[in-house]
Coordinates of C-alpha atoms in Angstrom, one line a residue:
M1 CA 0.0 0.2 -0.2
S2 CA 1.4 3.3 -1.5
H3 CA 1.6 6.5 0.6
D4 CA 1.2 9.4 -1.5
T5 CA 2.6 12.4 -0.6
P6 CA -0.2 15.4 -1.4
A7 CA 0.9 17.4 -4.1
P8 CA 1.2 21.2 -3.7
H9 CA -1.7 23.5 -4.4
D10 CA -1.1 24.6 -7.9
G11 CA -3.3 27.4 -8.2
A12 CA -1.9 29.0 -4.6
A13 CA 0.1 32.5 -5.0
T14 CA 3.2 32.9 -3.0
P15 CA 2.7 36.3 -0.9
P16 CA 5.7 38.3 -2.2
Q17 CA 8.4 38.5 0.3
P18 CA 9.0 42.6 0.9
N19 CA 12.3 43.5 -0.4
L20 CA 14.8 46.4 1.1
L21 CA 13.4 49.1 -1.2
S22 CA 9.6 48.5 0.2
R23 CA 10.8 48.1 3.9
L24 CA 12.6 51.6 3.2
K25 CA 9.5 52.8 1.6
A26 CA 7.9 51.9 4.9
V27 CA 10.3 53.4 7.3
A28 CA 10.3 56.6 5.2
S29 CA 6.3 56.6 5.2
N30 CA 6.2 56.9 8.9
P31 CA 5.3 60.6 9.8
L32 CA 8.0 60.6 12.6
F33 CA 10.6 59.5 10.1
G34 CA 10.8 62.9 8.6
V35 CA 10.8 64.4 12.1
V36 CA 13.7 62.8 13.1
I37 CA 15.7 63.7 9.8
A38 CA 15.1 67.2 10.3
L39 CA 16.2 67.1 14.2
A40 CA 19.2 65.1 13.4
V41 CA 20.0 67.4 10.8
I42 CA 19.2 70.5 12.7
F43 CA 21.1 69.2 16.1
I44 CA 24.8 68.5 13.6
L45 CA 24.2 71.8 12.2
S46 CA 24.1 73.4 15.6
C47 CA 27.2 71.3 17.1
T48 CA 29.2 72.7 13.9
L49 CA 28.0 76.7 13.9
S50 CA 28.6 76.9 17.9
A51 CA 31.2 75.1 20.2
N52 CA 29.2 76.0 23.0
F53 CA 26.5 73.9 21.7
L54 CA 27.4 70.6 22.9
T55 CA 28.2 71.3 26.4
A56 CA 26.7 69.9 29.7
F57 CA 25.4 73.1 30.6
N58 CA 23.8 74.1 27.1
M59 CA 21.9 70.9 26.8
K60 CA 20.8 71.4 30.7
I61 CA 19.6 74.8 29.4
I62 CA 17.6 73.4 26.7
A63 CA 16.3 70.3 28.6
R64 CA 14.8 72.8 31.4
S65 CA 13.5 75.3 28.9
L66 CA 12.1 72.6 26.5
A67 CA 9.7 71.1 29.7
F68 CA 7.5 74.2 29.9
V69 CA 6.9 74.4 26.0
G70 CA 6.6 70.6 25.9
L71 CA 4.3 70.0 28.6
V72 CA 1.6 72.7 27.2
T73 CA 2.6 71.3 23.8
I74 CA 1.3 67.9 24.6
G75 CA -2.3 69.2 25.4
Q76 CA -2.1 71.0 22.2
A77 CA -1.2 68.1 20.5
I78 CA -4.1 65.9 22.1
L79 CA -6.8 68.7 20.9
M80 CA -5.5 68.8 17.4
I81 CA -5.5 65.1 17.1
L82 CA -8.8 65.5 18.3
G83 CA -9.4 68.2 15.5
E84 CA -9.6 71.1 18.1
L85 CA -7.5 74.2 18.9
D86 CA -6.8 75.9 22.3
L87 CA -5.4 79.6 21.9
S88 CA -5.9 80.1 25.9
V89 CA -3.3 77.4 27.3
G90 CA -0.9 80.2 27.6
A91 CA -3.4 82.0 29.6
I92 CA -4.4 79.6 31.5
G93 CA -0.6 78.4 32.6
G94 CA -0.1 82.1 33.2
L95 CA -2.9 82.3 35.7
A96 CA -2.5 79.0 37.2
G97 CA 0.9 80.6 38.2
V98 CA -0.2 83.8 39.5
A99 CA -2.7 82.2 41.2
G100 CA 0.0 79.7 43.0
G101 CA 1.8 83.0 44.3
I102 CA -1.3 84.5 45.5
F103 CA -1.8 80.8 47.3
M104 CA 1.7 80.6 48.9
V105 CA 2.7 84.4 49.9
Q106 CA -0.7 86.4 50.1
A107 CA -2.9 83.0 51.8
G108 CA -0.2 81.6 53.5
L109 CA -1.6 78.4 52.2
D110 CA 1.1 74.9 52.5
P111 CA 2.8 75.3 48.9
W112 CA 2.3 71.6 48.1
L113 CA -1.6 72.3 48.9
S114 CA -1.3 75.2 46.5
L115 CA 0.2 73.3 43.8
V116 CA -2.7 70.9 43.9
L117 CA -4.9 74.1 43.8
C118 CA -3.1 75.5 40.7
L119 CA -3.4 72.1 39.2
T120 CA -7.1 72.4 39.8
L121 CA -7.8 75.9 38.5
G122 CA -6.2 75.3 35.4
T123 CA -8.2 71.7 35.0
G124 CA -11.3 73.7 35.7
C125 CA -10.2 76.2 32.9
G126 CA -9.9 73.7 30.3
L127 CA -12.8 71.9 31.7
L128 CA -14.9 75.3 31.1
N129 CA -13.6 75.9 27.9
G130 CA -14.8 72.4 26.7
L131 CA -18.1 72.8 28.3
L132 CA -18.5 76.0 26.4
I133 CA -17.7 74.7 23.5
T134 CA -19.6 71.4 23.2
K135 CA -22.7 72.4 25.0
L136 CA -22.9 76.1 23.1
K137 CA -21.9 74.2 19.8
L138 CA -18.7 76.9 19.4
H139 CA -16.4 76.9 17.5
S140 CA -13.1 76.1 19.6
L141 CA -10.5 78.6 17.6
V142 CA -13.0 81.4 18.5
L143 CA -14.1 80.6 21.8
T144 CA -10.5 80.2 23.1
I145 CA -9.3 83.3 21.5
G146 CA -12.2 85.2 23.7
M147 CA -11.1 82.8 27.0
A148 CA -7.6 83.8 26.7
G149 CA -8.7 87.6 27.3
V150 CA -10.6 86.3 30.2
Y151 CA -7.9 84.5 31.7
G152 CA -5.2 87.0 30.6
G153 CA -7.1 90.1 32.1
A154 CA -7.9 87.5 35.7
N155 CA -4.2 87.7 35.8
L156 CA -3.8 90.9 35.6
V157 CA -6.8 91.9 37.8
L158 CA -5.0 89.7 40.4
T159 CA -1.3 90.6 40.5
K160 CA -2.0 94.7 38.6
G161 CA 0.8 93.5 36.3
V162 CA 3.3 93.4 39.5
A163 CA 4.9 90.0 39.8
I164 CA 4.4 88.4 43.5
T165 CA 7.6 87.7 45.2
G166 CA 8.7 85.7 48.1
I167 CA 7.5 82.1 46.9
P168 CA 8.9 79.3 49.3
G169 CA 11.9 77.9 48.4
N170 CA 10.9 74.4 49.5
I171 CA 9.1 74.3 45.7
S172 CA 12.1 75.8 43.9
F173 CA 13.7 71.6 43.3
L174 CA 10.6 71.5 41.3
G175 CA 12.1 74.2 38.8
R176 CA 15.7 74.1 39.4
G177 CA 16.7 70.6 40.9
M178 CA 18.4 67.7 39.2
M179 CA 17.1 64.1 39.1
F180 CA 18.8 61.0 37.7
G181 CA 21.5 64.2 36.3
L182 CA 18.5 66.0 34.3
P183 CA 16.4 69.4 35.2
V184 CA 13.4 68.1 37.4
P185 CA 11.3 70.2 35.1
F186 CA 12.4 67.6 32.1
V187 CA 11.9 64.4 34.1
I188 CA 8.3 65.6 34.6
L189 CA 7.8 66.3 31.2
L190 CA 8.7 62.7 30.2
L191 CA 7.2 61.3 32.6
C192 CA 3.6 63.2 31.4
L193 CA 4.7 62.2 27.8
L194 CA 4.7 58.7 28.6
I195 CA 1.3 58.7 30.6
V196 CA 0.2 60.1 27.6
S197 CA 1.4 58.6 25.2
F198 CA 0.4 55.3 26.9
V199 CA -3.3 56.2 27.0
M200 CA -3.4 57.6 23.3
I201 CA -1.7 54.5 21.8
R202 CA -3.0 51.6 24.3
T203 CA -6.3 52.5 25.4
P204 CA -10.1 53.2 24.2
L205 CA -9.8 56.3 25.0
G206 CA -6.9 57.0 23.1
R207 CA -8.5 55.4 19.9
Y208 CA -11.9 57.3 20.6
V209 CA -9.5 60.7 19.9
Y210 CA -8.1 59.5 16.7
A211 CA -11.7 58.1 16.0
I212 CA -13.4 61.4 16.6
G213 CA -10.6 63.6 14.9
S214 CA -10.9 61.4 11.7
N215 CA -14.5 61.6 11.4
N216 CA -16.8 63.3 13.9
A217 CA -20.2 62.4 12.2
A218 CA -19.1 58.6 12.2
A219 CA -17.7 58.4 16.0
R220 CA -21.2 59.6 17.0
M221 CA -23.0 57.1 14.5
L222 CA -20.7 54.4 16.5
G223 CA -21.8 55.5 20.0
I224 CA -18.5 57.2 21.2
R225 CA -19.6 60.2 23.7
V226 CA -17.8 62.6 21.5
D227 CA -18.5 65.6 24.0
A228 CA -17.6 64.0 26.8
I229 CA -14.5 63.0 25.5
R230 CA -13.8 66.5 23.7
V231 CA -14.2 68.2 27.3
C232 CA -11.9 65.5 28.7
A233 CA -9.1 66.8 26.3
F234 CA -9.8 70.5 27.0
A235 CA -9.4 69.8 30.8
A236 CA -6.2 67.5 30.1
A237 CA -5.2 70.7 28.0
G238 CA -5.7 72.8 31.2
F239 CA -4.2 70.7 33.7
L240 CA -0.6 70.4 31.6
S241 CA -0.6 74.3 31.3
A242 CA -1.1 74.7 34.9
L243 CA 2.0 72.1 35.4
A244 CA 3.7 74.4 33.2
G245 CA 3.1 77.6 34.9
I246 CA 3.3 76.3 38.5
L247 CA 6.9 74.5 37.3
M248 CA 7.7 78.4 35.7
V249 CA 7.0 80.1 39.3
A250 CA 9.3 77.3 41.0
R251 CA 12.0 78.1 38.4
L252 CA 12.2 82.0 38.6
G253 CA 11.0 82.2 42.1
T254 CA 8.4 84.4 41.6
A255 CA 4.8 84.4 40.0
Q256 CA 5.4 86.7 36.8
P257 CA 2.4 88.1 35.2
S258 CA 4.0 87.3 31.7
I259 CA 3.9 83.3 32.6
G260 CA 2.5 81.8 29.5
D261 CA 3.0 84.5 26.8
T262 CA 5.0 82.8 24.4
W263 CA 3.0 79.2 25.0
V264 CA 0.8 79.9 22.1
L265 CA 2.4 79.9 18.9
A266 CA 5.3 78.0 19.6
P267 CA 3.2 74.5 20.8
I268 CA 1.2 74.6 17.8
A269 CA 4.3 74.8 15.4
A270 CA 5.7 72.5 17.4
A271 CA 2.7 69.6 17.0
V272 CA 2.6 70.9 13.0
I273 CA 6.4 70.1 12.9
G274 CA 6.0 66.7 14.9
G275 CA 3.7 65.5 12.5
V276 CA 0.2 66.3 14.0
A277 CA -2.5 67.1 11.2
T278 CA -3.7 70.2 11.5
T279 CA -7.2 68.7 10.2
G280 CA -7.3 65.8 13.4
G281 CA -7.0 62.2 13.3
L282 CA -3.3 61.9 12.6
G283 CA 0.1 62.5 14.7
S284 CA 1.1 61.5 18.0
P285 CA 2.3 63.7 21.3
F286 CA 5.6 62.1 21.2
G287 CA 6.2 63.7 17.3
A288 CA 4.9 66.9 18.6
V289 CA 7.1 67.4 21.8
L290 CA 10.4 66.4 19.2
G291 CA 8.7 69.1 17.0
A292 CA 9.3 70.9 20.1
V293 CA 12.7 70.1 20.6
I294 CA 13.5 71.6 17.0
I295 CA 12.2 74.9 17.9
G296 CA 14.1 75.1 21.1
I297 CA 17.3 73.9 19.8
I298 CA 16.8 76.9 16.8
E299 CA 16.2 79.5 19.4
N300 CA 18.7 77.8 21.4
V301 CA 21.3 78.8 18.5
I302 CA 19.8 82.3 18.1
V303 CA 21.0 83.1 22.1
L304 CA 24.6 81.5 21.2
F305 CA 25.1 83.7 18.3
G306 CA 24.5 86.8 20.2
I307 CA 21.2 87.6 17.9
S308 CA 18.6 89.6 19.5
P309 CA 15.8 87.6 21.5
Y310 CA 13.1 89.8 19.9
W311 CA 13.7 87.5 16.2
Q312 CA 12.6 84.3 18.1
S313 CA 8.8 85.6 17.5
I314 CA 9.9 86.3 14.5
V315 CA 11.0 82.7 14.0
S316 CA 8.3 81.2 16.0
G317 CA 5.8 82.6 13.7
G318 CA 7.8 81.9 10.3
I319 CA 7.9 78.1 11.4
V320 CA 4.4 78.1 12.1
V321 CA 3.4 79.3 8.4
A322 CA 6.0 77.3 7.0
A323 CA 5.1 73.8 9.2
I324 CA 1.3 74.4 8.5
S325 CA 2.2 75.1 4.9
F326 CA 4.1 72.2 3.9
D327 CA 1.2 70.0 5.7
S328 CA -0.8 71.5 3.6
L329 CA 0.9 71.0 0.7
A330 CA 2.5 67.2 1.7
R331 CA -1.0 66.0 2.2
R332 CA -2.4 67.3 -1.1
Y333 CA 0.6 65.3 -2.5
F334 CA -0.3 62.2 -1.2
N335 CA -4.3 62.2 -1.7
R336 CA -3.4 62.8 -5.2
E337 CA -1.3 59.7 -5.1
S338 CA -3.7 57.5 -3.5

């Protein structure tokens, strides 16, 4: 009795094995690929142009400065992925900072309790933004322009434009201290980035944010609680802005009314440079922070070359325009190709 071996299936097609070129195309198609390449080029150029750039002292300066804008950038990136925008994040950070100074100095509250109250205030401001937008069906861009005026005005009313001094020294560690060889604010930034990235990638809440940003109407049809998630996203952005504000107070040792004034354009530019789509549904907080690193390095080089700091505003605005224009052109090209 013979045992016949089964004949191979003649009609079955063997799936093609990916070659090196296809693998390179897959890597290059990753939104973070271009960001990493741009960061590497700018880093190498900065090292070449200035001997003082790649020093331990300067790296600590960049890391510490990045922490404050980076925290606001994470919150703005969440909103942009959702298809929203908040132009009041800088004002929220400033209001939370001066409120911390009032709690600690004028009210005499425990510094750590004051820190909790500041974070609660910032979260409440973001929550209010989200509720007004969802309940009144307002556009986030228009609403937050108005709320930026409200929060900024409240800042000036509380401080009368004068810095609050006498911040207790036992919170200065949060702004000036070192941990694991890194500035404490930068360590806090990394911790927040890890938490937010995990939520966005590994949890249903994060997937809902991407779904809403991609197609709001379809997300509603799937039963996703769109309005509740939008409110939570604005509250998270308010929390992160307030955290940046109180860390800046700990860094300066005073509650300056000007805290947060530069936290409007830079986070938007950083998010767009980092691959976050202006139309929503694409990008990641990690990429947005990489974009913030690029802006931080450029601004640091401006200082190293002794160029007037007033040029930083021009550079930030130019980066916003260039990044948004490139984002729009790239999406038109890929849509045409597909």
